[in-house]
Amino acid sequence: MSMAKMRPALPLLLLLLLFLFSPSAAEIKSLTINSDSRPMILLEKFGFTHKGHVSIAVSSVSVGVLSSSVQPESSRLGFFLLNEEALLQVLMEIQQNPSFCVLDSHYILLLFTFRDLSPPPFASFNRSYPVTSPNEYSLFFANCAPETSVSMSLHTESYNLDSDSSRDYLSAGQTHLPSLYFLFFLTYLSFFSLWLYIYFSNKLSVHPIHLLMSLLLLVKALNLICAAEDKHYVKVSGLPHGWDVLFYIFQFIRVVLLFTVIVLIGSGQFGFRCDRGNRTFHQRLGYLESDFLACGYYLLLCHYFPYCMVH
């Protein structure tokens, strides 16, 4: 295939590859698209179980043409689901034929096209679709009509049904995160209480940095309880209700405190020199500090590289 033929498909290929690195979202989404001419738009990425559903409502749909000679076909614009395994097959189809429309692919789960819209002036559509094949899917909007732009109001909901038929808006694999975060909150709260007990039981032998370490444990506990509440509200309602803001605030404070503790210990600002009578205690305290820093490094790595916790 010549470079001239590959060039039109290259932006679309790069766009699709970037979608693989998009974070999973589980919130109910409402957005407005104005005069958008992109060939593909990633709307949401969600992990479905065998009782998954995706609901799409569009309204005030209008298609603008950049040239008066263009008459767009309504079947060339629509919504579809695509999993990561099928993405490679779609990429191969695009490579073989740069003018290929992804809506014609056999590897996608086509939901509907603009042909299914109600007649103007309403131009709307609202339907829920079951997803019976468990997998992680990306919801796309595709515009295969050349020299056109699309404007519309869009509302999407992705969820799985529990055994009691209640909606779970968390992606598959994340449904137990609220309980897990709460368990870790209690664990860190216990560590915080133990650390304070050791601190106040040995006031003559400890340093101010040890109190800073206890503050780090407290902030981490608050960060986890905010994460638990955030995921809980997303699970039951599809919206975080502001808990995500508190989560990011405590997360920022935690990272600042962690690096502050590491820098202070590494620079020797609090020299741990002691007399012979307190040497045993300080040796034990040194071991605790080493474990504390090791856990801090591990949690920091697992936050930015979550796959290190797998297996």
mmCIF file of C-alpha atoms in Angstrom:
data_model
loop_
_atom_site.group_PDB
_atom_site.id
_atom_site.type_symbol
_atom_site.label_atom_id
_atom_site.label_comp_id
_atom_site.label_asym_id
_atom_site.label_seq_id
_atom_site.Cartn_x
_atom_site.Cartn_y
_atom_site.Cartn_z
ATOM 1 C CA MET A 1 0.000 0.000 0.000
ATOM 2 C CA SER A 2 1.432 3.379 -0.981
ATOM 3 C CA MET A 3 2.141 6.174 1.460
ATOM 4 C CA ALA A 4 -0.427 8.357 -0.280
ATOM 5 C CA LYS A 5 -3.149 5.855 0.504
ATOM 6 C CA MET A 6 -1.991 5.398 4.063
ATOM 7 C CA ARG A 7 -1.885 9.134 4.853
ATOM 8 C CA PRO A 8 -5.689 9.707 5.091
ATOM 9 C CA ALA A 9 -6.075 6.779 7.457
ATOM 10 C CA LEU A 10 -3.135 7.695 9.681
ATOM 11 C CA PRO A 11 -4.932 10.269 11.899
ATOM 12 C CA LEU A 12 -7.785 7.837 12.475
ATOM 13 C CA LEU A 13 -5.360 5.033 13.349
ATOM 14 C CA LEU A 14 -3.539 7.223 15.854
ATOM 15 C CA LEU A 15 -6.854 8.348 17.317
ATOM 16 C CA LEU A 16 -7.994 4.766 17.805
ATOM 17 C CA LEU A 17 -4.707 3.771 19.401
ATOM 18 C CA LEU A 18 -4.935 6.672 21.827
ATOM 19 C CA PHE A 19 -8.395 5.459 22.859
ATOM 20 C CA LEU A 20 -6.751 2.374 24.326
ATOM 21 C CA PHE A 21 -5.133 4.548 26.974
ATOM 22 C CA SER A 22 -8.304 6.438 27.910
ATOM 23 C CA PRO A 23 -9.349 5.902 31.530
ATOM 24 C CA SER A 24 -12.466 3.946 32.288
ATOM 25 C CA ALA A 25 -15.482 6.034 33.180
ATOM 26 C CA ALA A 26 -18.595 4.927 34.994
ATOM 27 C CA GLU A 27 -20.518 8.134 35.406
ATOM 28 C CA ILE A 28 -23.732 9.159 33.735
ATOM 29 C CA LYS A 29 -22.692 11.571 31.017
ATOM 30 C CA SER A 30 -24.479 14.508 29.463
ATOM 31 C CA LEU A 31 -22.707 16.606 26.876
ATOM 32 C CA THR A 32 -23.340 18.900 23.960
ATOM 33 C CA ILE A 33 -21.504 18.527 20.660
ATOM 34 C CA ASN A 34 -21.283 21.623 18.476
ATOM 35 C CA SER A 35 -20.204 21.571 14.819
ATOM 36 C CA ASP A 36 -17.837 18.637 15.318
ATOM 37 C CA SER A 37 -16.346 17.188 12.137
ATOM 38 C CA ARG A 38 -14.183 14.464 13.704
ATOM 39 C CA PRO A 39 -14.630 11.054 12.035
ATOM 40 C CA MET A 40 -14.807 9.287 15.418
ATOM 41 C CA ILE A 41 -15.545 10.451 18.959
ATOM 42 C CA LEU A 42 -14.919 8.308 22.019
ATOM 43 C CA LEU A 43 -17.811 8.852 24.428
ATOM 44 C CA GLU A 44 -17.245 6.309 27.170
ATOM 45 C CA LYS A 45 -15.353 3.179 28.134
ATOM 46 C CA PHE A 46 -17.100 0.665 30.379
ATOM 47 C CA GLY A 47 -16.763 -2.941 31.516
ATOM 48 C CA PHE A 48 -20.018 -4.849 31.069
ATOM 49 C CA THR A 49 -21.128 -8.106 32.657
ATOM 50 C CA HIS A 50 -23.625 -10.471 31.045
ATOM 51 C CA LYS A 51 -26.348 -8.184 32.462
ATOM 52 C CA GLY A 52 -24.939 -4.968 31.060
ATOM 53 C CA HIS A 53 -26.940 -2.166 29.463
ATOM 54 C CA VAL A 54 -26.099 1.025 27.620
ATOM 55 C CA SER A 55 -28.686 3.775 27.248
ATOM 56 C CA ILE A 56 -28.334 6.564 24.688
ATOM 57 C CA ALA A 57 -30.542 9.617 24.266
ATOM 58 C CA VAL A 58 -29.804 12.196 21.566
ATOM 59 C CA SER A 59 -31.774 15.327 20.744
ATOM 60 C CA SER A 60 -31.507 18.521 18.703
ATOM 61 C CA VAL A 61 -29.477 16.705 16.069
ATOM 62 C CA SER A 62 -28.310 18.696 13.066
ATOM 63 C CA VAL A 63 -25.796 17.889 10.343
ATOM 64 C CA GLY A 64 -23.981 20.785 8.711
ATOM 65 C CA VAL A 65 -22.377 20.506 5.286
ATOM 66 C CA LEU A 66 -19.201 22.309 4.307
ATOM 67 C CA SER A 67 -20.045 22.151 0.616
ATOM 68 C CA SER A 68 -23.409 22.716 -1.057
ATOM 69 C CA SER A 69 -22.758 19.784 -3.378
ATOM 70 C CA VAL A 70 -22.564 17.327 -0.468
ATOM 71 C CA GLN A 71 -25.700 15.388 0.484
ATOM 72 C CA PRO A 72 -24.827 13.317 3.576
ATOM 73 C CA GLU A 73 -26.451 9.926 4.027
ATOM 74 C CA SER A 74 -28.028 9.497 7.445
ATOM 75 C CA SER A 75 -26.843 5.877 7.582
ATOM 76 C CA ARG A 76 -23.215 7.107 7.516
ATOM 77 C CA LEU A 77 -23.500 8.613 11.008
ATOM 78 C CA GLY A 78 -24.190 6.539 14.099
ATOM 79 C CA PHE A 79 -23.186 5.007 17.419
ATOM 80 C CA PHE A 80 -21.503 1.679 18.071
ATOM 81 C CA LEU A 81 -19.691 -0.371 20.713
ATOM 82 C CA LEU A 82 -16.226 -1.798 20.176
ATOM 83 C CA ASN A 83 -14.070 -3.977 22.420
ATOM 84 C CA GLU A 84 -10.284 -3.971 22.407
ATOM 85 C CA GLU A 85 -9.993 -7.382 20.744
ATOM 86 C CA ALA A 86 -12.085 -6.255 17.781
ATOM 87 C CA LEU A 87 -10.185 -2.971 17.570
ATOM 88 C CA LEU A 88 -7.227 -4.675 15.895
ATOM 89 C CA GLN A 89 -9.493 -6.121 13.223
ATOM 90 C CA VAL A 90 -11.024 -2.708 12.580
ATOM 91 C CA LEU A 91 -7.560 -1.179 12.262
ATOM 92 C CA MET A 92 -6.645 -3.791 9.654
ATOM 93 C CA GLU A 93 -9.792 -2.972 7.686
ATOM 94 C CA ILE A 94 -8.914 0.720 7.719
ATOM 95 C CA GLN A 95 -5.343 -0.026 6.622
ATOM 96 C CA GLN A 96 -6.565 -2.079 3.690
ATOM 97 C CA ASN A 97 -9.123 0.528 2.646
ATOM 98 C CA PRO A 98 -8.571 4.131 3.847
ATOM 99 C CA SER A 99 -12.094 5.108 2.745
ATOM 100 C CA PHE A 100 -13.639 2.275 4.767
ATOM 101 C CA CYS A 101 -16.484 3.308 7.098
ATOM 102 C CA VAL A 102 -16.249 1.714 10.518
ATOM 103 C CA LEU A 103 -20.061 1.462 10.654
ATOM 104 C CA ASP A 104 -19.829 -1.218 7.945
ATOM 105 C CA SER A 105 -17.466 -3.389 9.964
ATOM 106 C CA HIS A 106 -18.609 -6.823 11.136
ATOM 107 C CA TYR A 107 -16.504 -6.479 14.273
ATOM 108 C CA ILE A 108 -18.507 -3.673 15.883
ATOM 109 C CA LEU A 109 -21.802 -3.745 17.745
ATOM 110 C CA LEU A 110 -23.854 -1.190 15.829
ATOM 111 C CA LEU A 111 -26.456 0.514 18.027
ATOM 112 C CA PHE A 112 -28.202 2.936 15.694
ATOM 113 C CA THR A 113 -27.607 5.438 12.909
ATOM 114 C CA PHE A 114 -29.131 8.818 12.174
ATOM 115 C CA ARG A 115 -31.579 7.010 9.905
ATOM 116 C CA ASP A 116 -33.394 5.954 13.100
ATOM 117 C CA LEU A 117 -33.878 9.525 14.318
ATOM 118 C CA SER A 118 -37.350 10.975 14.609
ATOM 119 C CA PRO A 119 -38.283 13.464 11.850
ATOM 120 C CA PRO A 120 -37.328 17.150 12.214
ATOM 121 C CA PRO A 121 -37.712 19.463 14.023
ATOM 122 C CA PHE A 122 -37.206 17.110 16.992
ATOM 123 C CA ALA A 123 -34.538 14.845 15.446
ATOM 124 C CA SER A 124 -34.171 12.751 18.595
ATOM 125 C CA PHE A 125 -33.651 9.151 19.642
ATOM 126 C CA ASN A 126 -33.776 7.332 22.992
ATOM 127 C CA ARG A 127 -33.193 3.640 23.559
ATOM 128 C CA SER A 128 -31.500 1.192 25.932
ATOM 129 C CA TYR A 129 -29.523 -1.760 24.591
ATOM 130 C CA PRO A 130 -28.583 -4.966 26.437
ATOM 131 C CA VAL A 131 -24.970 -6.127 26.290
ATOM 132 C CA THR A 132 -24.967 -9.891 26.765
ATOM 133 C CA SER A 133 -21.296 -10.579 25.983
ATOM 134 C CA PRO A 134 -19.153 -9.612 29.007
ATOM 135 C CA ASN A 135 -16.201 -7.431 28.042
ATOM 136 C CA GLU A 136 -14.861 -3.910 28.209
ATOM 137 C CA TYR A 137 -16.416 -1.842 25.444
ATOM 138 C CA SER A 138 -15.831 1.652 24.147
ATOM 139 C CA LEU A 139 -18.829 3.676 23.025
ATOM 140 C CA PHE A 140 -18.088 5.628 19.840
ATOM 141 C CA PHE A 141 -19.842 8.043 17.584
ATOM 142 C CA ALA A 142 -18.754 7.734 13.952
ATOM 143 C CA ASN A 143 -19.168 10.261 11.165
ATOM 144 C CA CYS A 144 -18.369 8.690 7.803
ATOM 145 C CA ALA A 145 -19.986 11.477 5.781
ATOM 146 C CA PRO A 146 -17.211 13.614 4.267
ATOM 147 C CA GLU A 147 -17.237 17.390 4.649
ATOM 148 C CA THR A 148 -19.912 17.378 7.348
ATOM 149 C CA SER A 149 -20.121 18.489 10.965
ATOM 150 C CA VAL A 150 -22.531 17.326 13.652
ATOM 151 C CA SER A 151 -24.289 19.152 16.481
ATOM 152 C CA MET A 152 -26.412 17.395 19.108
ATOM 153 C CA SER A 153 -27.232 16.998 22.782
ATOM 154 C CA LEU A 154 -26.221 13.620 24.149
ATOM 155 C CA HIS A 155 -26.997 11.655 27.316
ATOM 156 C CA THR A 156 -25.441 8.235 27.968
ATOM 157 C CA GLU A 157 -25.762 5.725 30.797
ATOM 158 C CA SER A 158 -23.733 2.535 31.123
ATOM 159 C CA TYR A 159 -24.527 0.106 33.920
ATOM 160 C CA ASN A 160 -24.788 -3.515 34.980
ATOM 161 C CA LEU A 161 -27.746 -5.104 36.743
ATOM 162 C CA ASP A 162 -27.196 -6.760 40.123
ATOM 163 C CA SER A 163 -28.938 -9.924 41.266
ATOM 164 C CA ASP A 164 -31.785 -7.796 42.675
ATOM 165 C CA SER A 165 -32.111 -5.939 39.328
ATOM 166 C CA SER A 166 -30.684 -2.732 40.812
ATOM 167 C CA ARG A 167 -28.343 -0.688 38.639
ATOM 168 C CA ASP A 168 -24.605 -0.731 39.271
ATOM 169 C CA TYR A 169 -22.910 2.165 37.494
ATOM 170 C CA LEU A 170 -19.405 0.973 38.318
ATOM 171 C CA SER A 171 -17.543 -0.836 35.582
ATOM 172 C CA ALA A 172 -17.115 -4.603 35.942
ATOM 173 C CA GLY A 173 -14.152 -5.275 38.209
ATOM 174 C CA GLN A 174 -14.726 -2.078 40.192
ATOM 175 C CA THR A 175 -17.997 -2.942 41.884
ATOM 176 C CA HIS A 176 -16.258 -3.993 45.126
ATOM 177 C CA LEU A 177 -14.027 -0.921 45.313
ATOM 178 C CA PRO A 178 -16.196 0.960 47.877
ATOM 179 C CA SER A 179 -15.899 -1.890 50.390
ATOM 180 C CA LEU A 180 -12.207 -2.365 49.633
ATOM 181 C CA TYR A 181 -11.420 1.326 50.096
ATOM 182 C CA PHE A 182 -13.362 1.377 53.375
ATOM 183 C CA LEU A 183 -11.407 -1.648 54.627
ATOM 184 C CA PHE A 184 -8.123 0.087 53.847
ATOM 185 C CA PHE A 185 -9.451 3.229 55.562
ATOM 186 C CA LEU A 186 -9.965 1.256 58.779
ATOM 187 C CA THR A 187 -6.503 -0.280 58.393
ATOM 188 C CA TYR A 188 -4.777 3.079 58.030
ATOM 189 C CA LEU A 189 -6.840 4.490 60.891
ATOM 190 C CA SER A 190 -5.573 1.643 63.074
ATOM 191 C CA PHE A 191 -1.991 2.375 62.005
ATOM 192 C CA PHE A 192 -2.554 6.043 62.819
ATOM 193 C CA SER A 193 -3.814 5.215 66.325
ATOM 194 C CA LEU A 194 -0.886 2.853 66.938
ATOM 195 C CA TRP A 195 1.611 5.417 65.702
ATOM 196 C CA LEU A 196 0.170 8.099 68.012
ATOM 197 C CA TYR A 197 0.296 5.684 70.943
ATOM 198 C CA ILE A 198 3.985 4.992 70.295
ATOM 199 C CA TYR A 199 4.681 8.689 69.852
ATOM 200 C CA PHE A 200 3.076 9.875 73.091
ATOM 201 C CA SER A 201 4.423 6.898 75.035
ATOM 202 C CA ASN A 202 7.987 7.898 74.153
ATOM 203 C CA LYS A 203 7.901 11.686 74.080
ATOM 204 C CA LEU A 204 11.513 11.994 75.202
ATOM 205 C CA SER A 205 12.854 9.768 72.450
ATOM 206 C CA VAL A 206 10.892 10.770 69.367
ATOM 207 C CA HIS A 207 11.315 13.627 66.914
ATOM 208 C CA PRO A 208 8.814 16.026 65.330
ATOM 209 C CA ILE A 209 9.103 14.128 62.058
ATOM 210 C CA HIS A 210 7.381 11.168 63.691
ATOM 211 C CA LEU A 211 4.345 13.357 64.311
ATOM 212 C CA LEU A 212 4.510 14.348 60.647
ATOM 213 C CA MET A 213 4.443 10.646 59.774
ATOM 214 C CA SER A 214 1.294 10.182 61.819
ATOM 215 C CA LEU A 215 -0.267 13.099 59.955
ATOM 216 C CA LEU A 216 0.599 11.345 56.696
ATOM 217 C CA LEU A 217 -1.257 8.243 57.881
ATOM 218 C CA LEU A 218 -4.280 10.347 58.821
ATOM 219 C CA VAL A 219 -4.365 12.099 55.436
ATOM 220 C CA LYS A 220 -4.077 8.745 53.678
ATOM 221 C CA ALA A 221 -7.019 7.433 55.718
ATOM 222 C CA LEU A 222 -9.101 10.496 54.803
ATOM 223 C CA ASN A 223 -8.091 10.047 51.170
ATOM 224 C CA LEU A 224 -9.354 6.455 51.253
ATOM 225 C CA ILE A 225 -12.691 7.265 52.906
ATOM 226 C CA CYS A 226 -13.302 9.939 50.258
ATOM 227 C CA ALA A 227 -12.464 7.395 47.565
ATOM 228 C CA ALA A 228 -14.897 4.926 49.156
ATOM 229 C CA GLU A 229 -17.702 7.495 49.241
ATOM 230 C CA ASP A 230 -16.906 8.608 45.697
ATOM 231 C CA LYS A 231 -17.122 5.069 44.316
ATOM 232 C CA HIS A 232 -20.221 4.306 46.408
ATOM 233 C CA TYR A 233 -22.169 7.246 45.008
ATOM 234 C CA VAL A 234 -21.021 6.439 41.478
ATOM 235 C CA LYS A 235 -22.121 2.841 42.020
ATOM 236 C CA VAL A 236 -25.658 3.696 43.122
ATOM 237 C CA SER A 237 -26.352 6.919 41.222
ATOM 238 C CA GLY A 238 -23.756 7.247 38.480
ATOM 239 C CA LEU A 239 -22.486 10.579 39.859
ATOM 240 C CA PRO A 240 -19.743 11.301 42.444
ATOM 241 C CA HIS A 241 -21.680 14.120 44.213
ATOM 242 C CA GLY A 242 -18.523 16.140 44.938
ATOM 243 C CA TRP A 243 -16.583 13.432 46.770
ATOM 244 C CA ASP A 244 -14.114 13.281 43.890
ATOM 245 C CA VAL A 245 -13.035 16.861 44.684
ATOM 246 C CA LEU A 246 -12.217 15.959 48.299
ATOM 247 C CA PHE A 247 -10.443 12.830 47.082
ATOM 248 C CA TYR A 248 -8.082 14.824 44.865
ATOM 249 C CA ILE A 249 -7.469 17.416 47.595
ATOM 250 C CA PHE A 250 -6.403 14.800 50.149
ATOM 251 C CA GLN A 251 -4.436 12.960 47.491
ATOM 252 C CA PHE A 252 -2.448 16.106 46.733
ATOM 253 C CA ILE A 253 -1.788 16.717 50.444
ATOM 254 C CA ARG A 254 -0.738 13.078 50.884
ATOM 255 C CA VAL A 255 1.794 13.203 48.052
ATOM 256 C CA VAL A 256 3.259 16.474 49.358
ATOM 257 C CA LEU A 257 3.565 15.054 52.883
ATOM 258 C CA LEU A 258 5.097 11.812 51.624
ATOM 259 C CA PHE A 259 7.840 13.554 49.683
ATOM 260 C CA THR A 260 8.389 15.960 52.581
ATOM 261 C CA VAL A 261 8.991 13.060 54.974
ATOM 262 C CA ILE A 262 11.295 11.320 52.497
ATOM 263 C CA VAL A 263 13.336 14.479 51.873
ATOM 264 C CA LEU A 264 13.633 15.326 55.587
ATOM 265 C CA ILE A 265 14.836 11.841 56.490
ATOM 266 C CA GLY A 266 17.171 11.655 53.513
ATOM 267 C CA SER A 267 18.741 15.031 54.278
ATOM 268 C CA GLY A 268 19.323 14.156 57.935
ATOM 269 C CA GLN A 269 17.516 17.226 59.245
ATOM 270 C CA PHE A 270 16.389 15.222 62.272
ATOM 271 C CA GLY A 271 19.639 13.485 63.225
ATOM 272 C CA PHE A 272 18.800 10.258 64.982
ATOM 273 C CA ARG A 273 21.797 10.280 67.295
ATOM 274 C CA CYS A 274 21.067 8.928 70.734
ATOM 275 C CA ASP A 275 22.743 7.797 73.922
ATOM 276 C CA ARG A 276 23.393 4.182 74.766
ATOM 277 C CA GLY A 277 20.313 3.909 76.990
ATOM 278 C CA ASN A 278 17.922 4.737 74.166
ATOM 279 C CA ARG A 279 19.801 2.902 71.404
ATOM 280 C CA THR A 280 17.545 -0.168 71.443
ATOM 281 C CA PHE A 281 14.412 1.907 71.152
ATOM 282 C CA HIS A 282 15.830 3.945 68.285
ATOM 283 C CA GLN A 283 16.899 0.806 66.458
ATOM 284 C CA ARG A 284 13.342 -0.483 66.640
ATOM 285 C CA LEU A 285 12.012 2.903 65.623
ATOM 286 C CA GLY A 286 14.414 2.885 62.688
ATOM 287 C CA TYR A 287 12.980 -0.423 61.525
ATOM 288 C CA LEU A 288 9.483 1.039 61.733
ATOM 289 C CA GLU A 289 10.589 4.031 59.695
ATOM 290 C CA SER A 290 12.112 1.782 57.031
ATOM 291 C CA ASP A 291 8.887 -0.201 56.776
ATOM 292 C CA PHE A 292 6.921 3.026 56.704
ATOM 293 C CA LEU A 293 8.962 4.424 53.810
ATOM 294 C CA ALA A 294 8.868 1.115 51.937
ATOM 295 C CA CYS A 295 5.069 1.054 52.207
ATOM 296 C CA GLY A 296 4.983 4.679 51.085
ATOM 297 C CA TYR A 297 7.054 3.958 47.992
ATOM 298 C CA TYR A 298 4.935 0.911 47.196
ATOM 299 C CA LEU A 299 1.645 2.790 47.549
ATOM 300 C CA LEU A 300 3.005 5.623 45.426
ATOM 301 C CA LEU A 301 4.010 3.196 42.677
ATOM 302 C CA CYS A 302 0.695 1.375 42.840
ATOM 303 C CA HIS A 303 -1.163 4.660 42.558
ATOM 304 C CA TYR A 304 0.581 5.678 39.348
ATOM 305 C CA PHE A 305 1.116 2.113 38.054
ATOM 306 C CA PRO A 306 -1.967 0.176 39.262
ATOM 307 C CA TYR A 307 -1.017 -2.972 37.342
ATOM 308 C CA CYS A 308 1.788 -3.613 39.846
ATOM 309 C CA MET A 309 -0.908 -4.883 42.236
ATOM 310 C CA VAL A 310 -2.083 -7.585 39.833
ATOM 311 C CA HIS A 311 -1.063 -11.132 40.818
#
